[in-house]
Short mmCIF file of C-alpha atoms in Angstrom, two decimals:
data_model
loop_
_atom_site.label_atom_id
_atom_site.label_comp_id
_atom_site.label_asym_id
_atom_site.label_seq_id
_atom_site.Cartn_x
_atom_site.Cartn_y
_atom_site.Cartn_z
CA UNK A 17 124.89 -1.55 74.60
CA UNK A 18 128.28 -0.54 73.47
CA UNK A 19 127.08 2.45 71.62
CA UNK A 20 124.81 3.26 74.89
CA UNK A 21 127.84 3.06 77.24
CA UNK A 22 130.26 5.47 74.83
CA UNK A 23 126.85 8.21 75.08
CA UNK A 24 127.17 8.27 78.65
CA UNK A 25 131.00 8.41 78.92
CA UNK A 26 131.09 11.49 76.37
CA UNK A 27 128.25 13.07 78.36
CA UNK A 28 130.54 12.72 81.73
CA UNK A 29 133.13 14.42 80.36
CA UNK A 30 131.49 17.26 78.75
CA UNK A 31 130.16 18.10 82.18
CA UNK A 32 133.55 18.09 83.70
CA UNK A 33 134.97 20.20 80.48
CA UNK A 34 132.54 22.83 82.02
CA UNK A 35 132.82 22.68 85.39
CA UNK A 36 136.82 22.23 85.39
CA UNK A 37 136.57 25.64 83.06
CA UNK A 38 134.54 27.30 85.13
CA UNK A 39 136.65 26.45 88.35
CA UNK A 40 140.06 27.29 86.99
CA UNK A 41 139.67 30.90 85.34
CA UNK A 42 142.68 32.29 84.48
CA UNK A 43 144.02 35.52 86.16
CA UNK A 44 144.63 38.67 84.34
CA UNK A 45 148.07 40.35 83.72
CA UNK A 46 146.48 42.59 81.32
CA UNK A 47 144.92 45.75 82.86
CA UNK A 48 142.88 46.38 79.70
CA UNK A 49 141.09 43.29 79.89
CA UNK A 50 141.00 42.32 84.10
CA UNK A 51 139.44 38.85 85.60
CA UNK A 52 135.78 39.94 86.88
CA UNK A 53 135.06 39.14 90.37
CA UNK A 54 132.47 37.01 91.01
CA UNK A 55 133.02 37.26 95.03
CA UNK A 56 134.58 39.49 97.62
CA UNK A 57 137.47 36.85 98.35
CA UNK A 58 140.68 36.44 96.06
CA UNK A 59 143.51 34.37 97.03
CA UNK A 60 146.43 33.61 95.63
CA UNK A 61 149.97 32.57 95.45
CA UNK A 62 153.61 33.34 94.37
CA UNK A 63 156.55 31.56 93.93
CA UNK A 64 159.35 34.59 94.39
CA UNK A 65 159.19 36.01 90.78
CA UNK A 66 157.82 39.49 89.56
CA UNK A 67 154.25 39.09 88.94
CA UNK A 68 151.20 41.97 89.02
CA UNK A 69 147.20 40.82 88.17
CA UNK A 70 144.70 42.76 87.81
CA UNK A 71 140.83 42.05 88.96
CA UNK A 72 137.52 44.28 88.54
CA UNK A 73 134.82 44.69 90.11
CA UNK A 74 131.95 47.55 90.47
CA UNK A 75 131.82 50.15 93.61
CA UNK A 76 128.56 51.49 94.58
CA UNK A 77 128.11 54.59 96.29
CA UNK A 78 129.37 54.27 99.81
CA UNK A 79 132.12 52.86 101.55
CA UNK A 80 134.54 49.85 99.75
CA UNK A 81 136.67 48.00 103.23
CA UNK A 82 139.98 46.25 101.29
CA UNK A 83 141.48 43.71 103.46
CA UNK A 84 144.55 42.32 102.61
CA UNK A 85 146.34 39.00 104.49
CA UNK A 86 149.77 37.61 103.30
CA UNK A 87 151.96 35.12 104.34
CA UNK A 88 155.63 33.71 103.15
CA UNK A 89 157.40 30.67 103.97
CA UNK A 90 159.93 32.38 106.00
CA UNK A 91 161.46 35.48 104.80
CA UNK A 92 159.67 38.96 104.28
CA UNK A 93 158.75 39.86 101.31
CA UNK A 94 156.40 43.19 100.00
CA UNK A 95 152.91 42.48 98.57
CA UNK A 96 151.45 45.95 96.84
CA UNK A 97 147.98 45.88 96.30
CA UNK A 98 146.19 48.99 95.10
CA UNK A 99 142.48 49.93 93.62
CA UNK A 100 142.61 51.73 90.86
CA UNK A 101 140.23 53.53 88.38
CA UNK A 102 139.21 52.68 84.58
CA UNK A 103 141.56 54.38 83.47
CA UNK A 104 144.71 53.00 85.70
CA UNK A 105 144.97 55.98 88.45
CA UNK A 106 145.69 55.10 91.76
CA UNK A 107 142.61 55.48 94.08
CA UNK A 108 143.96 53.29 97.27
CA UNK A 109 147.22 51.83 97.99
CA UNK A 110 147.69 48.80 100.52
CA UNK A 111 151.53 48.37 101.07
CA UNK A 112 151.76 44.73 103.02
CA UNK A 113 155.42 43.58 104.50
CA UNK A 114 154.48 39.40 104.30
CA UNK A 115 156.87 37.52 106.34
CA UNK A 116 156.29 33.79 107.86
CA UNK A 117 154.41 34.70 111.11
CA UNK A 118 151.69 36.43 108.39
CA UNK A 119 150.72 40.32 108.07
CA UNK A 120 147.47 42.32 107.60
CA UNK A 121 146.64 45.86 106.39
CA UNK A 122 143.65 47.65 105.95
CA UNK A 123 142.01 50.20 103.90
CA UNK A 124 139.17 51.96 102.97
CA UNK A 125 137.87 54.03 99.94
CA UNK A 126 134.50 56.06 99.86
CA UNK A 127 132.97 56.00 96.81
CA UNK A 128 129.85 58.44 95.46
CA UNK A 129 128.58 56.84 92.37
CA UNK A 130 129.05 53.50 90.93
CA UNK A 131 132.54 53.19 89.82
CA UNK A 132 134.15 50.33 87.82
CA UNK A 133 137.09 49.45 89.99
CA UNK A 134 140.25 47.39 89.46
CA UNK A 135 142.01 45.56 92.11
CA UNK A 136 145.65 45.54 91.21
CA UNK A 137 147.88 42.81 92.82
CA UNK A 138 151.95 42.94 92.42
CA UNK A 139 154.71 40.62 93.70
CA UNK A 140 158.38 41.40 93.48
CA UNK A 141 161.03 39.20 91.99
CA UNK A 142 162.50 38.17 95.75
CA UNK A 143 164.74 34.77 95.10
CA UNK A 144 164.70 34.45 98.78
CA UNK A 145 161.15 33.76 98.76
CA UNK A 146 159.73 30.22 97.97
CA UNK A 147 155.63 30.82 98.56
CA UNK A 148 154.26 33.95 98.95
CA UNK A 149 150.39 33.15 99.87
CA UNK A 150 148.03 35.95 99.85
CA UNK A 151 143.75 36.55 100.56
CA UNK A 152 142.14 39.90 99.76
CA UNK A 153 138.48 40.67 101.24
CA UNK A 154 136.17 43.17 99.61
CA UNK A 155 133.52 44.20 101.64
CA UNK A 156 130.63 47.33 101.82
CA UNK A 157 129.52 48.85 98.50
CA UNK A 158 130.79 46.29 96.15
CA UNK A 159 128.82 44.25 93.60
CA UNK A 160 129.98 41.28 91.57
CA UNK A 161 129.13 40.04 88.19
CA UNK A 162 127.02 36.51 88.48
CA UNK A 163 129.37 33.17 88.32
CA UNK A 164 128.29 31.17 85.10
CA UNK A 165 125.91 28.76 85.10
CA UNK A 166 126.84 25.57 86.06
CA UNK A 167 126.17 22.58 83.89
CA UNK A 168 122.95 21.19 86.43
CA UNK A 169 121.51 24.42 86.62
CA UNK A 170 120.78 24.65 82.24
CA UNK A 171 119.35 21.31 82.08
CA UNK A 172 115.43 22.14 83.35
CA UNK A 173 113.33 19.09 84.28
CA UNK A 174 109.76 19.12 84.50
CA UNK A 175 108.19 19.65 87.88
CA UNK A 176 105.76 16.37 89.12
CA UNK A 177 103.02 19.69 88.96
CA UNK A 178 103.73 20.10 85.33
CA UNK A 179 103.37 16.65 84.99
CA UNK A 180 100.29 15.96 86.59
CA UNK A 181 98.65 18.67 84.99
CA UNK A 182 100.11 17.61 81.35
CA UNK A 183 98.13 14.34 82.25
CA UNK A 184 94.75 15.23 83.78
CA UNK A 185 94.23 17.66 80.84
CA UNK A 186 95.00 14.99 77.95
CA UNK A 187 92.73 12.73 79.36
CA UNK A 188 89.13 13.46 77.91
CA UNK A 189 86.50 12.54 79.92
CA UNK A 190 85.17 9.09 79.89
CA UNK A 191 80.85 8.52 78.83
CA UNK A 192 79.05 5.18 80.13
CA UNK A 193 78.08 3.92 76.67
CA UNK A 194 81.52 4.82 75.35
CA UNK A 195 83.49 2.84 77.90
CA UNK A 196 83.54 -0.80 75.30
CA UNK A 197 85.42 1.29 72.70
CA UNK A 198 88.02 2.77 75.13
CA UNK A 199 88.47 -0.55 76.67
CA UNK A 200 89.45 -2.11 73.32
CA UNK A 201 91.51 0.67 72.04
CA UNK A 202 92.82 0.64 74.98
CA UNK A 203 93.74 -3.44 74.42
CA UNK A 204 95.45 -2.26 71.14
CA UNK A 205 97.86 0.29 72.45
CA UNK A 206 98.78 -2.33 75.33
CA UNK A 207 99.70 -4.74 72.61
CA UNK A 208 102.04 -1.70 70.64
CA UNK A 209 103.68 -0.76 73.48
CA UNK A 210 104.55 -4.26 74.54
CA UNK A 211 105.95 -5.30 70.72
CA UNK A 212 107.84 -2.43 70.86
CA UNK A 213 109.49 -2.64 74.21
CA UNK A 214 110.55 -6.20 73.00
CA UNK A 215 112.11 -5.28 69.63
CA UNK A 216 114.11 -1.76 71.77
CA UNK A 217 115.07 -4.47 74.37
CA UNK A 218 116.39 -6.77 71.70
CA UNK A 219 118.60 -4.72 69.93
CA UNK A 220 120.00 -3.56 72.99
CA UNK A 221 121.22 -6.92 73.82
CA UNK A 222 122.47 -7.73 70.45
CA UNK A 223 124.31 -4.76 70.14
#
């Protein structure tokens, strides 16, 4: 029982390893090796130190809408947030003035052929400013990469369909004059299955 009860608890917590991984990926102040979207939203937050991240994500051809929100405690306080190219060159700048009562700017950049973009976040070192909070919307010809699979989704369970079939085609079909065999065979796996499920059952308990 012990043993049985340690399984489950080590189980639990390898799900939670993945999922708390998943939910918690780390953002990118490398611009050779940005986070990868895996939605049009990012948020964030600052504390009044100097601090620039870097996203990516892939433009199609067409039109790429940046919306860009950011709010402070109380004082103002820049937010620069820019798209950028592979190779670091400046494609769209967003220049946003965040102050308590919140502030918005817009952009937009036309693309003509899928491009891999970065999004490039930066915060100034302001010792005025306690929380800086911050949400950027991508929207139009943008396409993510897929979020990882979560820890339900890789564990496949047989359908009742698979099952039913599984059982109607082991099953061989049944004669008249055979039916006093079957029945006594039958018998005999009854009395297996029964001894077994008593000695599993048993061992449980002890344990």
């Amino acid at each position: 029982m012990k043993n049985n009860f340690y399984a489950i608890n080590l189980i639990i917590l390898a799900i939670l390893s993945l999922t708390f991984r998943a939910e918690t990926r780390a953002q990118s102040n490398d611009i050779d090796s940005p986070t990868a979207l895996t939605s049009n939203v990012v948020e964030g937050e600052g504390d009044g130190k100097a601090e620039t991240v870097y996203y990516s994500f892939i433009a199609t051809k067409g039109d790429v809408k940046i919306t860009v929100d950011a709010k402070t405690d109380d004082r103002s306080t820049p937010l620069r947030v820019a798209l950028l190219d592979a190779d670091g060159k400046e494609l769209l700048p967003i220049y946003v003035v965040a102050k308590g009562a919140g502030a918005r700017e817009v952009g937009t950049k036309r693309f003509v052929r899928d491009t891999k973009v970065i999004l490039k976040i930066r915060m100034d070192d302001d010792k005025d400013v306690k929380l800086l909070t911050y949400k950027i919307k991508l929207d139009g010809a943008v396409k993510f990469e897929e979020p990882p699979p979560t820890a339900e989704s890789s564990v496949s369970t047989p359908t009742p369909t698979d099952a039913t079939t599984t059982s109607t085609e082991s099953t061989p079909t049944t004669e008249p004059k055979a039916s006093g065999k079957k029945e006594k065979t039958s018998d005999k796996i009854k009395k297996k299955v029964k001894a077994k499920t008593k000695e599993t059952v048993k061992e449980i308990i002890d344990n």
